[in-house]
């Protein structure tokens, strides 16, 4: 029986189902919710449970390949589940899109009316909401900062990873445009958090704050029932939560992509948890490949030899240069697109235009 749910997600990479945080979050939530639904059916009936709807996935090389023009995107029985056109876009990692789709899935009856967090008691729900806030506001920006704002990681990994499957020059233009949006988003966040230096995303303190957040979450999960004694691997055992889906997306990225070494170190106590969650609930495996096993210091910077010494530390481009560099990049992008159109033959011959004038 064909699935009624089709999930459009950004292309996979390095053993992950997708290289987008928002796509991983939505897929994790969907898989956890459906697994919980199947479990309830088994508890209600001693017979073989009815076939619970599953979902199929479609991998997209870029967000413009999805029916909505954004990722993630959901198709349910021919109906697109996505934010309406014209909505203000404040993020470029798919997290807001995933949140909206989750909300709509419950409203439309695609998933049970009860949100995952509704099964938690008051104490666990309060802790869950606190952890979700830490992950979204502290850990997610740190992951994005590692991949998009750090020059060494961007040139050595991110540009090729996200440009894979795109034709030239789009495989260079689109990742660079995405990087520009990430810089603007980071600058916007830093203006809102400038009073709290510990949680500022404008400098390297973002990694320290994210590491502390991951350590706190790891200690809490470890204080719960041991993993080997659990039937299901959830942070707030025995009930699943949205925190599990968000942890799945964040920890998977940290495990498989060359993010800042401080994030890798802080998340190690959670490795067993996310491995069990991915394998037993989401139905995937998380394998740390060679690219992720490289320490941050070993990512070779694409810089002239003379400037290597002054760029020896992890660095980000400051917002002060964004205006000028953004203008240069827009000019460059326009030039490359014009060349792409001309070289592709998508233009009017001058001779044809002159002939048209003569006819008149």
Short mmCIF file of C-alpha atoms in Angstrom, two decimals:
data_model
loop_
_atom_site.label_atom_id
_atom_site.label_comp_id
_atom_site.label_asym_id
_atom_site.label_seq_id
_atom_site.Cartn_x
_atom_site.Cartn_y
_atom_site.Cartn_z
CA UNK A 1 0.00 0.00 0.00
CA UNK A 2 1.50 3.28 -1.14
CA UNK A 3 2.12 5.86 1.52
CA UNK A 4 -0.05 8.96 1.59
CA UNK A 5 2.81 11.04 3.01
CA UNK A 6 5.70 12.25 0.86
CA UNK A 7 8.51 14.11 2.57
CA UNK A 8 10.66 16.34 0.37
CA UNK A 9 14.04 16.82 1.98
CA UNK A 10 17.45 18.19 1.09
CA UNK A 11 19.86 15.62 -0.34
CA UNK A 12 21.56 13.12 2.00
CA UNK A 13 25.21 13.34 2.95
CA UNK A 14 27.79 11.45 5.01
CA UNK A 15 25.43 8.69 6.22
CA UNK A 16 22.67 11.17 7.16
CA UNK A 17 19.24 11.07 5.48
CA UNK A 18 19.59 14.81 4.81
CA UNK A 19 22.19 17.54 5.24
CA UNK A 20 19.54 20.02 6.45
CA UNK A 21 18.79 20.52 10.13
CA UNK A 22 15.16 21.31 9.46
CA UNK A 23 14.67 18.24 7.26
CA UNK A 24 16.27 15.99 9.88
CA UNK A 25 14.09 17.53 12.59
CA UNK A 26 10.87 16.98 10.63
CA UNK A 27 11.79 13.44 9.62
CA UNK A 28 12.78 12.59 13.19
CA UNK A 29 9.49 13.96 14.54
CA UNK A 30 7.48 12.12 11.88
CA UNK A 31 9.24 8.81 12.53
CA UNK A 32 8.89 9.12 16.32
CA UNK A 33 5.19 10.05 16.10
CA UNK A 34 4.40 7.14 13.76
CA UNK A 35 6.38 4.71 15.93
CA UNK A 36 4.43 5.87 18.97
CA UNK A 37 1.18 5.43 17.06
CA UNK A 38 2.11 1.85 16.13
CA UNK A 39 3.01 1.12 19.74
CA UNK A 40 -0.38 2.33 20.96
CA UNK A 41 -2.15 0.14 18.42
CA UNK A 42 -0.23 -2.89 19.67
CA UNK A 43 -1.16 -2.09 23.27
CA UNK A 44 -4.86 -1.74 22.41
CA UNK A 45 -5.08 -4.99 20.48
CA UNK A 46 -3.65 -8.42 21.13
CA UNK A 47 -3.96 -9.14 17.42
CA UNK A 48 -1.67 -7.97 14.68
CA UNK A 49 -1.96 -4.18 14.57
CA UNK A 50 -3.41 -2.52 11.51
CA UNK A 51 -1.02 -1.09 8.99
CA UNK A 52 -0.10 2.34 10.28
CA UNK A 53 0.65 4.85 7.56
CA UNK A 54 4.32 5.37 6.84
CA UNK A 55 5.98 7.92 4.61
CA UNK A 56 8.21 8.02 1.58
CA UNK A 57 10.98 10.49 0.91
CA UNK A 58 12.12 12.45 -2.13
CA UNK A 59 15.65 13.87 -2.09
CA UNK A 60 16.12 17.34 -3.62
CA UNK A 61 19.43 18.81 -4.73
CA UNK A 62 18.21 22.27 -3.62
CA UNK A 63 15.10 23.77 -2.07
CA UNK A 64 13.88 25.11 -5.43
CA UNK A 65 13.39 21.50 -6.54
CA UNK A 66 10.56 20.96 -4.02
CA UNK A 67 6.93 21.70 -4.97
CA UNK A 68 6.78 24.60 -2.50
CA UNK A 69 10.20 26.03 -3.34
CA UNK A 70 11.29 25.46 0.27
CA UNK A 71 12.57 22.55 2.30
CA UNK A 72 11.36 20.59 4.09
CA UNK A 73 8.03 20.14 2.33
CA UNK A 74 5.26 17.59 2.85
CA UNK A 75 2.72 16.20 0.40
CA UNK A 76 -0.31 14.45 1.92
CA UNK A 77 -2.76 12.89 -0.50
CA UNK A 78 -1.87 15.45 -3.13
CA UNK A 79 -2.09 18.41 -0.75
CA UNK A 80 1.02 20.42 0.01
CA UNK A 81 1.68 21.05 3.69
CA UNK A 82 3.90 24.12 3.84
CA UNK A 83 3.86 27.73 4.87
CA UNK A 84 1.78 30.02 2.62
CA UNK A 85 3.56 32.00 -0.04
CA UNK A 86 4.69 35.43 1.02
CA UNK A 87 5.50 34.45 4.61
CA UNK A 88 8.45 36.31 6.07
CA UNK A 89 11.51 34.11 6.13
CA UNK A 90 13.83 34.55 9.08
CA UNK A 91 15.81 31.31 8.89
CA UNK A 92 17.53 29.38 6.12
CA UNK A 93 18.07 26.02 7.81
CA UNK A 94 14.46 24.81 7.46
CA UNK A 95 13.66 24.88 11.18
CA UNK A 96 10.74 27.32 10.91
CA UNK A 97 9.34 25.36 7.97
CA UNK A 98 9.58 22.12 9.96
CA UNK A 99 7.81 23.68 12.96
CA UNK A 100 4.94 24.90 10.80
CA UNK A 101 4.56 21.51 9.06
CA UNK A 102 4.49 19.68 12.42
CA UNK A 103 1.77 22.02 13.65
CA UNK A 104 -0.27 21.53 10.48
CA UNK A 105 0.14 17.74 10.54
CA UNK A 106 -1.62 17.59 13.89
CA UNK A 107 -4.34 20.00 12.75
CA UNK A 108 -5.04 18.09 9.53
CA UNK A 109 -5.14 14.68 11.17
CA UNK A 110 -2.02 13.36 9.44
CA UNK A 111 -0.70 12.62 12.92
CA UNK A 112 -2.74 12.11 16.10
CA UNK A 113 -4.28 15.30 17.44
CA UNK A 114 -2.11 15.08 20.56
CA UNK A 115 1.35 16.65 20.22
CA UNK A 116 4.25 14.47 21.37
CA UNK A 117 4.95 16.76 24.32
CA UNK A 118 1.37 16.45 25.58
CA UNK A 119 2.13 12.96 26.91
CA UNK A 120 4.74 14.33 29.33
CA UNK A 121 3.90 15.20 32.91
CA UNK A 122 4.21 18.82 34.03
CA UNK A 123 7.78 18.49 35.33
CA UNK A 124 9.14 16.73 32.26
CA UNK A 125 7.28 19.06 29.93
CA UNK A 126 8.84 22.12 31.57
CA UNK A 127 12.31 20.58 31.27
CA UNK A 128 11.59 19.58 27.67
CA UNK A 129 10.59 23.12 26.72
CA UNK A 130 13.77 24.44 28.35
CA UNK A 131 15.95 21.98 26.42
CA UNK A 132 14.19 22.76 23.15
CA UNK A 133 14.83 26.46 23.75
CA UNK A 134 18.52 25.78 24.44
CA UNK A 135 18.86 23.67 21.30
CA UNK A 136 17.14 26.14 18.99
CA UNK A 137 18.71 29.32 20.30
CA UNK A 138 22.18 28.11 21.28
CA UNK A 139 23.13 24.76 19.70
CA UNK A 140 21.57 25.21 16.25
CA UNK A 141 23.31 28.59 15.66
CA UNK A 142 26.62 27.02 16.75
CA UNK A 143 26.24 24.18 14.23
CA UNK A 144 25.35 26.61 11.46
CA UNK A 145 28.22 28.87 12.47
CA UNK A 146 30.65 25.96 12.20
CA UNK A 147 29.48 24.93 8.75
CA UNK A 148 28.75 28.27 7.11
CA UNK A 149 30.61 31.09 8.86
CA UNK A 150 33.98 29.48 9.53
CA UNK A 151 36.10 30.01 6.41
CA UNK A 152 38.11 26.82 6.71
CA UNK A 153 35.13 24.55 7.14
CA UNK A 154 33.14 26.28 4.40
CA UNK A 155 35.86 26.00 1.76
CA UNK A 156 37.00 22.52 2.76
CA UNK A 157 33.59 20.91 3.25
CA UNK A 158 30.36 22.91 3.20
CA UNK A 159 30.68 24.40 -0.29
CA UNK A 160 31.22 21.01 -1.94
CA UNK A 161 28.73 19.18 0.28
CA UNK A 162 25.81 21.51 -0.44
CA UNK A 163 26.82 22.11 -4.06
CA UNK A 164 26.83 18.38 -4.84
CA UNK A 165 24.39 17.46 -7.60
CA UNK A 166 24.14 21.03 -8.92
CA UNK A 167 25.54 22.01 -12.30
CA UNK A 168 28.19 24.67 -12.69
CA UNK A 169 28.02 27.56 -11.84
CA UNK A 170 25.05 26.89 -9.55
CA UNK A 171 27.17 24.53 -7.40
CA UNK A 172 29.23 27.59 -6.43
CA UNK A 173 26.59 30.32 -6.51
CA UNK A 174 23.82 28.74 -4.43
CA UNK A 175 26.01 27.67 -1.47
CA UNK A 176 27.53 31.14 -1.43
CA UNK A 177 24.09 32.78 -1.42
CA UNK A 178 23.10 30.46 1.43
CA UNK A 179 26.23 31.50 3.31
CA UNK A 180 25.32 35.16 2.83
CA UNK A 181 21.87 34.55 4.33
CA UNK A 182 23.42 32.67 7.25
CA UNK A 183 25.68 35.67 7.94
CA UNK A 184 22.72 38.02 7.95
CA UNK A 185 20.78 35.69 10.24
CA UNK A 186 23.75 35.43 12.60
CA UNK A 187 24.14 39.22 12.64
CA UNK A 188 20.43 39.60 13.43
CA UNK A 189 20.68 37.17 16.36
CA UNK A 190 23.79 38.86 17.74
CA UNK A 191 21.94 42.19 17.92
CA UNK A 192 19.26 40.57 20.07
CA UNK A 193 21.75 38.86 22.38
CA UNK A 194 24.47 41.51 22.64
CA UNK A 195 23.73 42.14 26.31
CA UNK A 196 24.44 38.49 27.19
CA UNK A 197 28.00 37.87 26.04
CA UNK A 198 27.90 34.18 26.93
CA UNK A 199 25.13 33.50 24.44
CA UNK A 200 26.24 35.93 21.75
CA UNK A 201 26.48 34.40 18.27
CA UNK A 202 28.75 37.20 17.07
CA UNK A 203 31.98 35.56 18.26
CA UNK A 204 33.53 32.27 19.34
CA UNK A 205 31.61 32.29 22.63
CA UNK A 206 28.77 30.66 20.71
CA UNK A 207 30.70 27.37 20.85
CA UNK A 208 31.31 27.65 24.58
CA UNK A 209 27.63 28.33 25.23
CA UNK A 210 26.53 25.47 22.97
CA UNK A 211 28.97 23.08 24.65
CA UNK A 212 27.56 23.95 28.06
CA UNK A 213 24.02 23.44 26.80
CA UNK A 214 24.90 19.99 25.41
CA UNK A 215 26.65 19.03 28.65
CA UNK A 216 23.58 19.96 30.70
CA UNK A 217 21.29 17.96 28.44
CA UNK A 218 23.68 15.00 28.50
CA UNK A 219 23.77 14.96 32.30
CA UNK A 220 19.99 15.01 32.49
CA UNK A 221 19.54 12.18 29.98
CA UNK A 222 22.18 10.13 31.85
CA UNK A 223 20.31 10.67 35.12
CA UNK A 224 17.21 9.00 33.69
CA UNK A 225 16.77 5.23 33.34
CA UNK A 226 19.88 3.58 31.76
CA UNK A 227 19.59 3.04 28.03
CA UNK A 228 20.13 -0.71 28.26
CA UNK A 229 17.06 -0.97 30.52
CA UNK A 230 14.74 0.98 28.23
CA UNK A 231 12.30 -0.45 25.72
CA UNK A 232 12.35 2.81 23.74
CA UNK A 233 15.23 5.28 23.62
CA UNK A 234 13.72 8.63 24.59
CA UNK A 235 15.17 11.50 26.61
CA UNK A 236 12.11 11.63 28.88
CA UNK A 237 11.56 7.89 29.18
CA UNK A 238 9.09 6.32 28.63
CA UNK A 239 7.38 9.10 26.62
CA UNK A 240 8.77 10.56 23.39
CA UNK A 241 8.93 14.30 22.89
CA UNK A 242 9.80 16.99 20.37
CA UNK A 243 13.13 17.24 22.19
CA UNK A 244 14.02 13.76 20.89
CA UNK A 245 13.44 14.86 17.29
CA UNK A 246 15.48 18.03 17.77
CA UNK A 247 18.29 16.16 19.53
CA UNK A 248 18.32 13.65 16.68
CA UNK A 249 18.87 16.40 14.09
CA UNK A 250 21.48 18.33 16.10
CA UNK A 251 23.48 15.35 17.36
CA UNK A 252 23.44 13.69 13.94
CA UNK A 253 24.97 16.79 12.39
CA UNK A 254 27.57 17.01 15.13
CA UNK A 255 28.48 13.32 14.72
CA UNK A 256 28.77 13.27 10.92
CA UNK A 257 29.85 16.76 9.86
CA UNK A 258 33.12 18.56 10.72
CA UNK A 259 31.66 20.99 13.23
CA UNK A 260 33.67 22.76 15.92
CA UNK A 261 35.61 20.30 18.09
CA UNK A 262 34.09 21.76 21.28
CA UNK A 263 30.64 20.63 20.12
CA UNK A 264 31.92 17.14 19.34
CA UNK A 265 33.52 16.78 22.76
CA UNK A 266 30.46 18.05 24.66
CA UNK A 267 28.07 15.73 22.78
CA UNK A 268 30.02 12.49 23.36
CA UNK A 269 27.94 11.45 26.41
CA UNK A 270 24.89 11.55 24.12
CA UNK A 271 26.38 9.34 21.38
CA UNK A 272 24.80 6.17 22.70
CA UNK A 273 21.44 7.85 23.06
CA UNK A 274 21.31 9.24 19.51
CA UNK A 275 22.65 6.00 18.01
CA UNK A 276 19.85 4.01 19.65
CA UNK A 277 17.24 6.60 18.68
CA UNK A 278 18.36 6.66 15.05
CA UNK A 279 18.60 2.89 14.73
CA UNK A 280 15.46 1.79 16.59
CA UNK A 281 13.04 4.63 15.94
CA UNK A 282 14.04 6.68 12.90
CA UNK A 283 15.36 3.64 11.04
CA UNK A 284 18.76 4.94 10.02
CA UNK A 285 22.34 4.60 11.22
CA UNK A 286 24.76 7.36 12.09
CA UNK A 287 28.31 6.58 11.09
CA UNK A 288 31.13 8.99 11.77
CA UNK A 289 33.01 9.17 8.49
CA UNK A 290 36.53 10.31 7.75
CA UNK A 291 35.45 13.91 7.17
CA UNK A 292 33.81 14.17 10.59
CA UNK A 293 36.69 12.44 12.35
CA UNK A 294 39.10 15.21 11.35
CA UNK A 295 39.78 17.57 14.21
CA UNK A 296 38.92 21.21 13.71
CA UNK A 297 42.56 22.26 13.64
CA UNK A 298 43.27 19.83 10.78
CA UNK A 299 40.77 21.38 8.38
CA UNK A 300 43.13 23.04 5.98
CA UNK A 301 42.29 26.69 5.36
CA UNK A 302 42.10 27.93 1.76
CA UNK A 303 44.30 30.94 2.38
CA UNK A 304 47.53 32.33 0.91
CA UNK A 305 50.65 31.14 2.80
CA UNK A 306 51.46 34.69 3.88
CA UNK A 307 48.12 35.09 5.63
CA UNK A 308 48.03 31.64 7.28
CA UNK A 309 49.55 32.82 10.55
CA UNK A 310 47.09 35.60 11.15
CA UNK A 311 44.18 33.23 10.47
CA UNK A 312 45.41 30.37 12.68
CA UNK A 313 42.40 30.53 15.02
CA UNK A 314 38.79 29.70 14.23
CA UNK A 315 37.45 32.89 12.73
CA UNK A 316 34.24 34.34 11.43
CA UNK A 317 33.70 37.21 9.06
CA UNK A 318 32.46 40.14 11.09
CA UNK A 319 29.18 41.83 10.22
CA UNK A 320 31.09 45.07 9.47
CA UNK A 321 32.24 43.67 6.13
CA UNK A 322 28.90 42.17 5.16
CA UNK A 323 27.53 45.21 3.35
CA UNK A 324 30.52 45.70 1.03
CA UNK A 325 31.13 42.01 0.44
CA UNK A 326 27.41 41.41 -0.08
CA UNK A 327 27.38 44.01 -2.87
CA UNK A 328 30.40 42.42 -4.53
CA UNK A 329 28.80 39.01 -4.36
CA UNK A 330 25.53 40.23 -5.83
CA UNK A 331 27.44 41.72 -8.76
CA UNK A 332 29.39 38.48 -9.15
CA UNK A 333 26.26 36.36 -8.98
CA UNK A 334 24.56 38.51 -11.61
CA UNK A 335 27.57 38.22 -13.90
CA UNK A 336 27.74 34.44 -13.51
CA UNK A 337 24.03 34.04 -14.20
CA UNK A 338 24.34 36.18 -17.33
CA UNK A 339 27.26 34.04 -18.50
CA UNK A 340 25.30 30.89 -17.73
CA UNK A 341 22.35 32.08 -19.83
CA UNK A 342 24.57 33.17 -22.72
CA UNK A 343 26.65 30.00 -22.77
CA UNK A 344 23.49 27.92 -22.59
CA UNK A 345 22.12 29.50 -25.77
CA UNK A 346 19.17 31.08 -23.97
CA UNK A 347 19.41 34.48 -25.67
CA UNK A 348 18.30 36.31 -28.81
CA UNK A 349 20.76 36.54 -31.69
CA UNK A 350 21.63 40.14 -32.47
CA UNK A 351 21.28 39.38 -36.15
CA UNK A 352 17.71 38.10 -35.59
CA UNK A 353 16.79 41.26 -33.71
CA UNK A 354 18.15 43.40 -36.53
CA UNK A 355 16.16 41.41 -39.08
CA UNK A 356 13.02 41.98 -37.03
CA UNK A 357 13.67 45.71 -37.09
CA UNK A 358 14.11 45.63 -40.90
CA UNK A 359 10.79 43.84 -41.32
CA UNK A 360 9.03 46.73 -39.62
#
